[in-house]
mmCIF file of C-alpha atoms in Angstrom:
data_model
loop_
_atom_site.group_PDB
_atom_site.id
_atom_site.type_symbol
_atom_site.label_atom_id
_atom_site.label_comp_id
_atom_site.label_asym_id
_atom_site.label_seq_id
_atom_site.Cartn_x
_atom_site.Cartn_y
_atom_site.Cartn_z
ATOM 1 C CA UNK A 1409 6.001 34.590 78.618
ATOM 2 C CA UNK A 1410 8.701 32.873 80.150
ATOM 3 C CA UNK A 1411 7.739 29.557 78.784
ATOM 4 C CA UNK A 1412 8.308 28.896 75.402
ATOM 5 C CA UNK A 1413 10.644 31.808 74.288
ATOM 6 C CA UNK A 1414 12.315 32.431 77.445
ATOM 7 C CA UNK A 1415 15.207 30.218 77.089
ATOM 8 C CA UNK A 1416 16.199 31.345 73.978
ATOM 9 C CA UNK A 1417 16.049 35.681 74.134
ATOM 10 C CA UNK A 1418 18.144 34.711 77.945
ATOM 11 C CA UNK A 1419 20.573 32.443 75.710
ATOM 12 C CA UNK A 1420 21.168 35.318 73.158
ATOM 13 C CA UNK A 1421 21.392 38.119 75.920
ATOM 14 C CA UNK A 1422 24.109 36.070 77.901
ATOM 15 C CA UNK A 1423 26.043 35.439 74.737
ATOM 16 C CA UNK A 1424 26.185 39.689 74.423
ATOM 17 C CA UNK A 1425 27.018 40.549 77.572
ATOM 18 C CA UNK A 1426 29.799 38.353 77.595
ATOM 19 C CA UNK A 1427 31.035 39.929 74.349
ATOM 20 C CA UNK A 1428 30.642 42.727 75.702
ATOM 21 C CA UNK A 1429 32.594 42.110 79.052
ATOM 22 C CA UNK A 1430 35.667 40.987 76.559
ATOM 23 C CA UNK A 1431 36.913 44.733 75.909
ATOM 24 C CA UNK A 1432 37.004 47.479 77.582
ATOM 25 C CA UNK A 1433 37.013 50.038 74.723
ATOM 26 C CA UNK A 1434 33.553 50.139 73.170
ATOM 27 C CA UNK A 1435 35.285 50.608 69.600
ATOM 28 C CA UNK A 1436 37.362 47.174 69.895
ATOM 29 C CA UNK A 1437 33.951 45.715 71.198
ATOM 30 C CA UNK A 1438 32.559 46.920 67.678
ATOM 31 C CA UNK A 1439 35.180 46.285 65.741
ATOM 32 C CA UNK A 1440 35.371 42.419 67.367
ATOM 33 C CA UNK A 1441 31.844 41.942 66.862
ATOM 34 C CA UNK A 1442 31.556 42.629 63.563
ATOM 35 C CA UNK A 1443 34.562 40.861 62.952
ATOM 36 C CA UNK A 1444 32.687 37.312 64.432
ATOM 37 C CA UNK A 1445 29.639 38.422 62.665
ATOM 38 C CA UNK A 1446 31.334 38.239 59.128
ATOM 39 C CA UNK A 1447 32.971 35.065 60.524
ATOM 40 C CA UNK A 1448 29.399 33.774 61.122
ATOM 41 C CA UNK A 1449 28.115 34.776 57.675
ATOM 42 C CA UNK A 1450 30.552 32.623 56.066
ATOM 43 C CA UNK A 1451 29.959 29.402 57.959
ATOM 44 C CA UNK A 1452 26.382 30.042 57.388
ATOM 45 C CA UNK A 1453 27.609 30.320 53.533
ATOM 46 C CA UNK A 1454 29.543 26.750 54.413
ATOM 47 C CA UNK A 1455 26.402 24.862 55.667
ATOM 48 C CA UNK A 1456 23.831 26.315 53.101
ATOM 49 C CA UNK A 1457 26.413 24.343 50.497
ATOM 50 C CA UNK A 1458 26.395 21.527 52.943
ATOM 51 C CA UNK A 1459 22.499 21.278 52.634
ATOM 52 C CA UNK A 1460 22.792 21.592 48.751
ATOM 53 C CA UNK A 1461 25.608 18.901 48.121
ATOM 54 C CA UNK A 1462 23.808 16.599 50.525
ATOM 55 C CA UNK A 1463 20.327 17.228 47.862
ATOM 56 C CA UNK A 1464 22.547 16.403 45.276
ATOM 57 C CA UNK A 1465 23.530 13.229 46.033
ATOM 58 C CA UNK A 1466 20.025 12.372 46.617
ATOM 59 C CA UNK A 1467 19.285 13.687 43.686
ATOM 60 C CA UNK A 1468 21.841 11.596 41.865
ATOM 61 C CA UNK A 1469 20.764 8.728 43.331
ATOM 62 C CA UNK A 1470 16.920 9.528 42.477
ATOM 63 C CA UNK A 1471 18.446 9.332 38.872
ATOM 64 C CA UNK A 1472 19.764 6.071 39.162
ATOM 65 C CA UNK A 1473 16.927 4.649 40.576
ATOM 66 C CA UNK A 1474 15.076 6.389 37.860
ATOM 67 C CA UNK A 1475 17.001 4.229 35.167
ATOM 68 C CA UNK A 1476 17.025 1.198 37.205
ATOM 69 C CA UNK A 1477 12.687 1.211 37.340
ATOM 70 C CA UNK A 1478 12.753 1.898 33.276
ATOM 71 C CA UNK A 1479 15.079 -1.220 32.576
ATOM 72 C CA UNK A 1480 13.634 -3.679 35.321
ATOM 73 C CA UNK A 1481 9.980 -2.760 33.817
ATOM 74 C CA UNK A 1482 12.112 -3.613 30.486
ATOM 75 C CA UNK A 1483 13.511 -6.805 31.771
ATOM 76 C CA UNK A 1484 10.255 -8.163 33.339
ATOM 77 C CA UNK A 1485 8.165 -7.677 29.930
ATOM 78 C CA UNK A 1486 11.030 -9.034 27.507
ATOM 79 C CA UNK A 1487 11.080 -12.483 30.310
ATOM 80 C CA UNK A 1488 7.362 -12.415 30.615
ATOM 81 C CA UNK A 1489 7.483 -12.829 26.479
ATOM 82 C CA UNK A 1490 10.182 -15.713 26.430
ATOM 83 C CA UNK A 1491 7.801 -17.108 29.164
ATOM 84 C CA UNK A 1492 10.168 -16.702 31.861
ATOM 85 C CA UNK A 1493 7.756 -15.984 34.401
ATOM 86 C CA UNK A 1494 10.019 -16.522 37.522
ATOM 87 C CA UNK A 1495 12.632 -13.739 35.872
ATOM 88 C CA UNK A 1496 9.621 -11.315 35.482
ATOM 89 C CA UNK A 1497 8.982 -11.464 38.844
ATOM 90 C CA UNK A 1498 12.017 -11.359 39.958
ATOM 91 C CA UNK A 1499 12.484 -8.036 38.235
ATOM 92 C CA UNK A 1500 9.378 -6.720 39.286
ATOM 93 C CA UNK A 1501 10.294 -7.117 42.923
ATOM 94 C CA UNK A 1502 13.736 -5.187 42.082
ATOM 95 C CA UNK A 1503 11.779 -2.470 40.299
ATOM 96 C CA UNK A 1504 9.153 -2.685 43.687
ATOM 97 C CA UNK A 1505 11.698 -1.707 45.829
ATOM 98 C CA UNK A 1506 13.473 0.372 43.854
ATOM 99 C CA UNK A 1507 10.627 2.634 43.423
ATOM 100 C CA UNK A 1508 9.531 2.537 46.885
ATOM 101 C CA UNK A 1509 12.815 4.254 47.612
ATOM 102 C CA UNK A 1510 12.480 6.475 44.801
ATOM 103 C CA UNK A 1511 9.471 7.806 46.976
ATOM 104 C CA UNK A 1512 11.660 8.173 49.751
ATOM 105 C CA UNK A 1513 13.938 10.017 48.225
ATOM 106 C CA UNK A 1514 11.488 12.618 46.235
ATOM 107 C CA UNK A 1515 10.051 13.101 49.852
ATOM 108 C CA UNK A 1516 13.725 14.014 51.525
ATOM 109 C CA UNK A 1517 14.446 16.299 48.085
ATOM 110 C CA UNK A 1518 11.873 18.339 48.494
ATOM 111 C CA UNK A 1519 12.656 18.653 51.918
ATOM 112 C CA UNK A 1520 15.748 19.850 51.521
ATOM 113 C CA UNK A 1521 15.095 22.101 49.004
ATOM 114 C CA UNK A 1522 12.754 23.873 51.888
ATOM 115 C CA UNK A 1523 15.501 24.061 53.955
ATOM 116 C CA UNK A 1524 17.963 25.158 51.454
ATOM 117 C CA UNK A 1525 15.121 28.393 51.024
ATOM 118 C CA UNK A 1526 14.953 28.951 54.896
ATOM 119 C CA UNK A 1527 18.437 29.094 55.376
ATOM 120 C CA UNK A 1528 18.764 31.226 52.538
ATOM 121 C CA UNK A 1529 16.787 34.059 53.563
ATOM 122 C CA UNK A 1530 17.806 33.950 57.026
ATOM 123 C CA UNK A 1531 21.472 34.189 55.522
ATOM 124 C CA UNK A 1532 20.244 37.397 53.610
ATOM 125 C CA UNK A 1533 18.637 38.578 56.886
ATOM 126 C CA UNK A 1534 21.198 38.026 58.742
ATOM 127 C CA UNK A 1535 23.397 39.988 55.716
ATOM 128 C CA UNK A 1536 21.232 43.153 56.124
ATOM 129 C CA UNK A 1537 21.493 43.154 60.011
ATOM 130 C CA UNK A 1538 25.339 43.033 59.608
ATOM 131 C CA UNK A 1539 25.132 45.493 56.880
ATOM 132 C CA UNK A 1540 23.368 47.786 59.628
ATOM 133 C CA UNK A 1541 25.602 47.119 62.489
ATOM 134 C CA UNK A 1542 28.465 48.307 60.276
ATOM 135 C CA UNK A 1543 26.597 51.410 59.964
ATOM 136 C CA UNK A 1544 26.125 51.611 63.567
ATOM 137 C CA UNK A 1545 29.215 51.633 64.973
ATOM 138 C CA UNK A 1546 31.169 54.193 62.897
ATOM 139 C CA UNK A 1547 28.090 56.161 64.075
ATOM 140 C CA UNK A 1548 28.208 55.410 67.449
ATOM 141 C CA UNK A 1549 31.989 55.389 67.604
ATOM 142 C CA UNK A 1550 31.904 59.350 66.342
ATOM 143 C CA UNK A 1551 29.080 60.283 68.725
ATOM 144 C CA UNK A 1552 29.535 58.838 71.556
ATOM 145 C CA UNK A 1553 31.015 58.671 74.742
ATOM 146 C CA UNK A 1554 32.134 55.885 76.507
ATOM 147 C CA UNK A 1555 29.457 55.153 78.750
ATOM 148 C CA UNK A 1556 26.356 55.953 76.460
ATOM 149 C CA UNK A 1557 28.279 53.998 73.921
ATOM 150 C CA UNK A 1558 28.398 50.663 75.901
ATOM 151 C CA UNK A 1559 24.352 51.041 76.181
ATOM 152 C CA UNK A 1560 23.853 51.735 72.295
ATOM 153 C CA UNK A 1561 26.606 48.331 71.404
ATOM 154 C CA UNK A 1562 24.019 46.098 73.726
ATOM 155 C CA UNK A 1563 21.428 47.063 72.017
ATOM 156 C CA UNK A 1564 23.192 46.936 68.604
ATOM 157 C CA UNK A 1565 25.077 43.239 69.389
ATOM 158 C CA UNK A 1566 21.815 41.899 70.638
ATOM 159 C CA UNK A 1567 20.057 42.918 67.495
ATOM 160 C CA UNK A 1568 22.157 41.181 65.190
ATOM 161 C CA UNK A 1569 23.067 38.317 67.943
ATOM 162 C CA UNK A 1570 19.814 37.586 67.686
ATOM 163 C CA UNK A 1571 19.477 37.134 64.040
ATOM 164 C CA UNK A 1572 22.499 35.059 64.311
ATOM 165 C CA UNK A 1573 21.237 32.245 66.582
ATOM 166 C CA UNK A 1574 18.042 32.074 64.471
ATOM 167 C CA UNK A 1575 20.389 31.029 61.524
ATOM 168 C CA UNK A 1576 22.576 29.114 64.014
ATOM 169 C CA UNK A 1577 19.288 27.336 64.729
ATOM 170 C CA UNK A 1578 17.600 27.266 61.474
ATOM 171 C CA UNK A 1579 21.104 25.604 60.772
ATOM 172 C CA UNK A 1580 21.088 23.215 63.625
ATOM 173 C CA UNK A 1581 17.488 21.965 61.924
ATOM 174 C CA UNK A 1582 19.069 21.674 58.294
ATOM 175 C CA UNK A 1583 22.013 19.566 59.755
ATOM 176 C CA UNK A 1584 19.517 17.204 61.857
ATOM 177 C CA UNK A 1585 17.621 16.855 58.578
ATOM 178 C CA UNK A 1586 20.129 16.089 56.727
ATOM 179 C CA UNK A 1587 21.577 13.474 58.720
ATOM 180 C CA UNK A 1588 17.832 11.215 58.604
ATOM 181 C CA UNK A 1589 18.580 11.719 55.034
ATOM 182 C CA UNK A 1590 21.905 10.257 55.078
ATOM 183 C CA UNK A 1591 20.747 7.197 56.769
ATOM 184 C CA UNK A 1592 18.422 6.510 53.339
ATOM 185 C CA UNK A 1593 20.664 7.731 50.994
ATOM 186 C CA UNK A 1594 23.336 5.037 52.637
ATOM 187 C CA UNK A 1595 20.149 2.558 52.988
ATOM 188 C CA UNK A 1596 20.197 2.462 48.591
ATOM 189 C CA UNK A 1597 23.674 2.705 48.531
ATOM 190 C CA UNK A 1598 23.963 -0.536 49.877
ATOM 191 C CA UNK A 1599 20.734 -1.796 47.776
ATOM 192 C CA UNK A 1600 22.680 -0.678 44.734
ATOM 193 C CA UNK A 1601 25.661 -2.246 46.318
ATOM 194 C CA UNK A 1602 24.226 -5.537 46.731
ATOM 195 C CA UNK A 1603 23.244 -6.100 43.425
ATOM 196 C CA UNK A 1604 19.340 -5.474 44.044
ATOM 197 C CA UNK A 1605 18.962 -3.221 40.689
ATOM 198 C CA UNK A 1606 21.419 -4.649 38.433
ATOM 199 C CA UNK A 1607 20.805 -6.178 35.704
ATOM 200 C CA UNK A 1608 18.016 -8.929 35.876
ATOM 201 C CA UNK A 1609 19.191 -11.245 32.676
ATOM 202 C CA UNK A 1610 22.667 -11.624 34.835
ATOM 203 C CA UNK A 1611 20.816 -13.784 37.399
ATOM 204 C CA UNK A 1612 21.911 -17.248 37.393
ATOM 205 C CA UNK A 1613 19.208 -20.110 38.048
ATOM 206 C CA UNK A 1614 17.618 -20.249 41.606
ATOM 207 C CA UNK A 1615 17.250 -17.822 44.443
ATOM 208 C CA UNK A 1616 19.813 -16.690 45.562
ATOM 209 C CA UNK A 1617 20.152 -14.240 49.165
ATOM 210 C CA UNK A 1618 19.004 -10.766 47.198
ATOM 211 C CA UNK A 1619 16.286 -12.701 46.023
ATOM 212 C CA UNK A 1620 15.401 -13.647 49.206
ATOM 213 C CA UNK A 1621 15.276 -10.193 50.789
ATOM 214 C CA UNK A 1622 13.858 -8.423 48.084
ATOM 215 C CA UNK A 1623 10.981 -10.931 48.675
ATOM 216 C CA UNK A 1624 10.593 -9.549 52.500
ATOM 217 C CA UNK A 1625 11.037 -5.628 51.265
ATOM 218 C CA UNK A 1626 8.670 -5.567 48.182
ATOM 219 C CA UNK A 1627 5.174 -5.522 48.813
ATOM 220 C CA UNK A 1628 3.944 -8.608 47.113
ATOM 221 C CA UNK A 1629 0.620 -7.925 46.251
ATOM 222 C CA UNK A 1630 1.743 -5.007 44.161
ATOM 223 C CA UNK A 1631 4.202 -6.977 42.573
ATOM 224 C CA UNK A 1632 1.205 -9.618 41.686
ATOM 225 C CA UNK A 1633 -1.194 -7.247 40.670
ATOM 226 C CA UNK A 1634 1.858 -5.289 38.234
ATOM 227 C CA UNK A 1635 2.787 -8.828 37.042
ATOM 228 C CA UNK A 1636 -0.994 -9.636 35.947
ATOM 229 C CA UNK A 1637 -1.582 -6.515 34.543
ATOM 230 C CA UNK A 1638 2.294 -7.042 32.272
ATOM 231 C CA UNK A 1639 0.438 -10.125 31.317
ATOM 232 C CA UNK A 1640 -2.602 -8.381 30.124
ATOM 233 C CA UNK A 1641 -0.757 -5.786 28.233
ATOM 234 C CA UNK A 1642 1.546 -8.533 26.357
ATOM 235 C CA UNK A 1643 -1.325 -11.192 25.996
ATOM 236 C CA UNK A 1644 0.990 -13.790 26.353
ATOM 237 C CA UNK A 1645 0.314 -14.884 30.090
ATOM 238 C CA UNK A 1646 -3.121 -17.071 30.170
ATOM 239 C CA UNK A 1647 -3.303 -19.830 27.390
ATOM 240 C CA UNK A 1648 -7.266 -18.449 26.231
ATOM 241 C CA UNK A 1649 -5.629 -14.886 25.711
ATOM 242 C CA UNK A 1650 -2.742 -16.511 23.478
ATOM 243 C CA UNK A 1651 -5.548 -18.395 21.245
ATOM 244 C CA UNK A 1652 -7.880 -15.172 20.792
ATOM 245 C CA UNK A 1653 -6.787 -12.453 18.055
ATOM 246 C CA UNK A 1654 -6.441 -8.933 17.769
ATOM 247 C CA UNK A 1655 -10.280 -7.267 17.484
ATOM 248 C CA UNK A 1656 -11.722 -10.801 18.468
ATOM 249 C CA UNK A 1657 -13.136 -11.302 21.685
ATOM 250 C CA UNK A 1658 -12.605 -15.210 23.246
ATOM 251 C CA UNK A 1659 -15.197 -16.591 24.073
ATOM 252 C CA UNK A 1660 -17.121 -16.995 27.615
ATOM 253 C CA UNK A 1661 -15.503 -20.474 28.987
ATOM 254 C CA UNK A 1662 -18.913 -22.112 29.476
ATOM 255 C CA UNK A 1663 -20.023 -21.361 25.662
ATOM 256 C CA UNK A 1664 -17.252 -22.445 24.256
ATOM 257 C CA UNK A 1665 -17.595 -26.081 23.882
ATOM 258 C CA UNK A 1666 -21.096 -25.124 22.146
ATOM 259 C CA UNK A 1667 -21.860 -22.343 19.216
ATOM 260 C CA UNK A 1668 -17.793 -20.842 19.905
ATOM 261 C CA UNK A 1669 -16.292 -23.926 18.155
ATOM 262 C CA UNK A 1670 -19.381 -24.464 15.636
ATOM 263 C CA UNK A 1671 -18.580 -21.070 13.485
ATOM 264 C CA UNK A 1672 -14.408 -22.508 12.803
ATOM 265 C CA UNK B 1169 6.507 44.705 72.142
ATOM 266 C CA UNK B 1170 8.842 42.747 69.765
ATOM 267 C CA UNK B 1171 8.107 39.088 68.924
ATOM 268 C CA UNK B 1172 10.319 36.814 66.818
ATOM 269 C CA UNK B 1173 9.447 34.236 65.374
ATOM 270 C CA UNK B 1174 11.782 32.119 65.154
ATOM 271 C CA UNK B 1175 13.017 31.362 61.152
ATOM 272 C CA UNK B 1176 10.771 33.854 60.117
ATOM 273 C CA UNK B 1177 10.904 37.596 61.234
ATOM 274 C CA UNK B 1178 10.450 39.757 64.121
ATOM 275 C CA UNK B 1179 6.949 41.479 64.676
ATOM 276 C CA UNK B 1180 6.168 44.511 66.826
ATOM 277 C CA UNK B 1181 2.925 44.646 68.846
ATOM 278 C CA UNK B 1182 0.816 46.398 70.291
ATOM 279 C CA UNK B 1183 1.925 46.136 74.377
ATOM 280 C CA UNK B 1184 -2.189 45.518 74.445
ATOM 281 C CA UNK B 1185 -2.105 42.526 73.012
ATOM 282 C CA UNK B 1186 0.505 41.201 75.493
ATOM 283 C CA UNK B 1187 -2.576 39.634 77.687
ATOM 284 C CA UNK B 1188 -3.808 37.601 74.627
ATOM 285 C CA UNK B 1189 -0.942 36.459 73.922
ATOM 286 C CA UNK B 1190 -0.040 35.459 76.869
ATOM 287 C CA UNK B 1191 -3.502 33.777 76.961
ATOM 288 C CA UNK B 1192 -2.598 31.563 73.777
ATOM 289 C CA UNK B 1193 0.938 30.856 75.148
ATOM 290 C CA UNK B 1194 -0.495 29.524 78.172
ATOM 291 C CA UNK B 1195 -2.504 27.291 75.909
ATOM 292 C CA UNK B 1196 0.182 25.846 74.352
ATOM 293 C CA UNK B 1197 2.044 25.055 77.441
ATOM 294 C CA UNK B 1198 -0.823 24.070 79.174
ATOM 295 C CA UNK B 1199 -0.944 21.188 76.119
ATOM 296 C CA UNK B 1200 2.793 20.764 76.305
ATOM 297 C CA UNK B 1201 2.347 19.773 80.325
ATOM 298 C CA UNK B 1202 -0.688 17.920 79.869
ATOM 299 C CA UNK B 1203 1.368 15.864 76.992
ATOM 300 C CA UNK B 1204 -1.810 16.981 74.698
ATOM 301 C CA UNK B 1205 0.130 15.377 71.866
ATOM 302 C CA UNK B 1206 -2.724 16.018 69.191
ATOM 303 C CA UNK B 1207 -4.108 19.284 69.907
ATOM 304 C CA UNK B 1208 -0.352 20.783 69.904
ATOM 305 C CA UNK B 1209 0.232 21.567 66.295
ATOM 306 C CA UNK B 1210 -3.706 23.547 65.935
ATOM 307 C CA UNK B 1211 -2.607 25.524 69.558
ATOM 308 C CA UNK B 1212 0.934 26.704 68.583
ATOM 309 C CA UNK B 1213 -0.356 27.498 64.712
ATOM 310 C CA UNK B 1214 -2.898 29.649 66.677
ATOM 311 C CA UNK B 1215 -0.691 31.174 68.825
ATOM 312 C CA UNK B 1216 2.273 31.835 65.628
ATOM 313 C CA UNK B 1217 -1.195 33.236 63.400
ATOM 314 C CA UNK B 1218 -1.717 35.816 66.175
ATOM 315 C CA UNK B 1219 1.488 37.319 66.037
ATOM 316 C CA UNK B 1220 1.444 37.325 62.160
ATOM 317 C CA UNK B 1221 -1.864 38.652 61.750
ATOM 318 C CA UNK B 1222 -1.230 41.421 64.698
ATOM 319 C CA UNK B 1223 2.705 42.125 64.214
ATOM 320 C CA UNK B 1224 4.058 44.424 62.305
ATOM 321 C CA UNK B 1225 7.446 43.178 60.767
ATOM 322 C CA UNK B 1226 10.197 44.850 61.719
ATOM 323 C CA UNK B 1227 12.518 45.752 58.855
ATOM 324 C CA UNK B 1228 15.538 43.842 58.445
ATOM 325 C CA UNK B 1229 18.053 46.649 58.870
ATOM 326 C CA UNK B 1230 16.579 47.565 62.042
ATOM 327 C CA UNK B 1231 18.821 46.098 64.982
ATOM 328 C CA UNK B 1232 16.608 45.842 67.333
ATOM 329 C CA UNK B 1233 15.923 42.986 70.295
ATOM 330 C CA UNK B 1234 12.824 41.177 70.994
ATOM 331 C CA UNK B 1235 10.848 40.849 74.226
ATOM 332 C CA UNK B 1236 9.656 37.573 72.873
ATOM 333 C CA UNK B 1237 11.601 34.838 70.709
ATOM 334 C CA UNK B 1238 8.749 31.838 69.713
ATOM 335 C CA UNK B 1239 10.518 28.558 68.445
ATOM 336 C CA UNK B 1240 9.679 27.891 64.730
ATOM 337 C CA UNK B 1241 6.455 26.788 63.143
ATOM 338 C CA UNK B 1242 7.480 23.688 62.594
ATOM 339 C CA UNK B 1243 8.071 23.042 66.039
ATOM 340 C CA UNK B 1244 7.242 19.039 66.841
ATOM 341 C CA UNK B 1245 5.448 18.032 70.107
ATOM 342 C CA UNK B 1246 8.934 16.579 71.714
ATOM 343 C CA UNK B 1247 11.066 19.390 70.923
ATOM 344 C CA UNK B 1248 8.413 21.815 72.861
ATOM 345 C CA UNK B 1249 8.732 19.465 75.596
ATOM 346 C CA UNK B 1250 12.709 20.206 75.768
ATOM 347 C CA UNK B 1251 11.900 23.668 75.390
ATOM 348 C CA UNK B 1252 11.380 23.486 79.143
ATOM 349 C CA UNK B 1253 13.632 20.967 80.147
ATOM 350 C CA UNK B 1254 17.126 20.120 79.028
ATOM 351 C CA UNK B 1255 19.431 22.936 77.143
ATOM 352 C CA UNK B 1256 16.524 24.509 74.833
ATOM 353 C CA UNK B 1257 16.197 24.900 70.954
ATOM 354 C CA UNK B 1258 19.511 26.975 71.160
ATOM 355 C CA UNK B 1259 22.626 25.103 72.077
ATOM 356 C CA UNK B 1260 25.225 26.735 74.039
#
């Protein structure tokens, strides 16, 4: 099977043996490579946190977003009842593309949080294998001469050396991840920046450039479809919904010129 | 025979099973050559499913080395491509 997992079992074993060709004495090569393992343990400590305060400031910015949806919705009914149509809109574009990258974000989150587990239990794997190492070389460092002792530390360093470049890699995966991520998280940073989910009412007449773009990012036929249905819901939009009342049905337009007007 | 999978654990088989396995790896790099993009991810779940279903984990205060170290289940088509080319899943 030289194929697929060749490279990386010849990658670990050349990383031993040259730890191994660094001391002569078999108990300084113990001693030294436990010493780098616990130094390894703690960076994988450091990039586990890395992975969690990089979910948080998703997550903080999933928040926002959160609040920015829940007052745009507000915004676009309260202008769609003073008749503002244009403002509604407007808002409902903001709240478009504010939830689309709510979505993005929830995706990235979860994620995250997967890679926050994996790296988790390798980092207790890697613990235990450590934790066994220790135990290993007091044991081969009282029974042992020097000679047998160099066979037993290969077998031991490449045990746990192994476990340690599957973190290292597991790692390597969490840090690509994250960095996609940052490229969003920046990507609404600079929506929020801009303006794009501030407050709607603040808006002076016209279009102006946010307008514009939110235009190009928001998919306009949901925004259509969410404005008709607003108008629905406050049945202030069409003229024959404004003249019906509550728990009476208008009319059909053709009838209405007919027995409709003849009841009043 | 010890088999790692990578991000997961190590799993000892049966040195019998070494021909199948070698049967499904061939598969998978067969795909990889052929640039098989779609029948990849079904080939290398296969091949991971073997080794689960076969293996018996090896306990995590055992220090021992594998035979066999398979990249991670969530392997994408492009990065088993520079498993044969370039510097590998494991940087230097």
């Amino acid at each position: 099977m030289a194929g697929l997992g060749g490279r990386m079992s010849t990658v670990v074993k050349a990383k031993v043996s040259k730890l191994l060709d660094r001391a002569e004495d078999p108990a300084e090569t113990l001693d030294y490579s436990y010493q780098k393992q616990v130094e390894q343990l703690q960076n994988v400590k450091k990039g586990i946190a890395d992975v969690v305060t990089a979910k948080k400031r998703l997550q903080m910015q999933e928040t926002s977003l959160q609040q920015s949806v829940v007052k745009l919705d507000t915004q676009a009914r309260q202008a769609l009842s003073a008749g503002q149509e244009d403002l509604a809109r407007a808002a409902l574009e903001r709240k478009n593309v504010a939830q689309t990258e709510l979505q993005g974000l929830d995706t990235q989150v979860t994620e995250l949080e997967q890679q926050q587990q994996k790296l988790t239990d390798s980092e207790q794997k890697l613990r235990a294998k450590i934790e066994a190492f220790r135990t290993k070389k007091e044991v081969i460092k009282a029974q042992y001469s020097a000679a047998e002792a160099q066979v037993r530390i290969s077998e031991a360093a490449t045990g746990v050396g192994e476990q340690m470049a599957d973190v290292g890699l597991a790692m390597q995966r969490a840090v690509d991840k994250t960095e996609n991520m940052r490229a969003r998280a920046d990507a609404v940073q600079e929506l929020e920046a801009a303006g794009t989910f501030d407050d709607i009412t603040a808006l002076g007449s016209g279009e102006d450039d946010i307008d514009r773009q939110l235009k190009e990012l928001s998919s306009q036929p949901a925004v259509d479809d969410e404005l008709a249905k607003m108008k629905g819901e406050l049945g202030s939009g069409a003229s024959t919904a404004q003249l019906s009342t509550p728990g009476e049905a208008a009319p059909p337009a053709g009838e209405q010129a007919g027995g409709g007007d003849a009841q009043s | 025979m010890i088999v790692r999978i990578s991000g997961e654990d190590q799993y000892e088989l049966p040195d019998e099973d070494v021909a199948r396995l070698n049967q499904l790896e061939s598969d998978v790099v067969a795909i990889v050559d052929g640039g098989r993009n779609g029948d990849f991810a079904e080939a290398y779940r296969v091949l991971l499913d073997y080794v689960r279903a076969n293996g018996k984990v090896v306990s995590d205060d055992e220090l021992a080395s594998s035979d066999v170290i398979l990249p991670p289940a969530d392997l994408t088509f492009a990065e088993a491509g520079t498993e044969f080319t370039g510097e590998g899943l494991i940087p230097d």
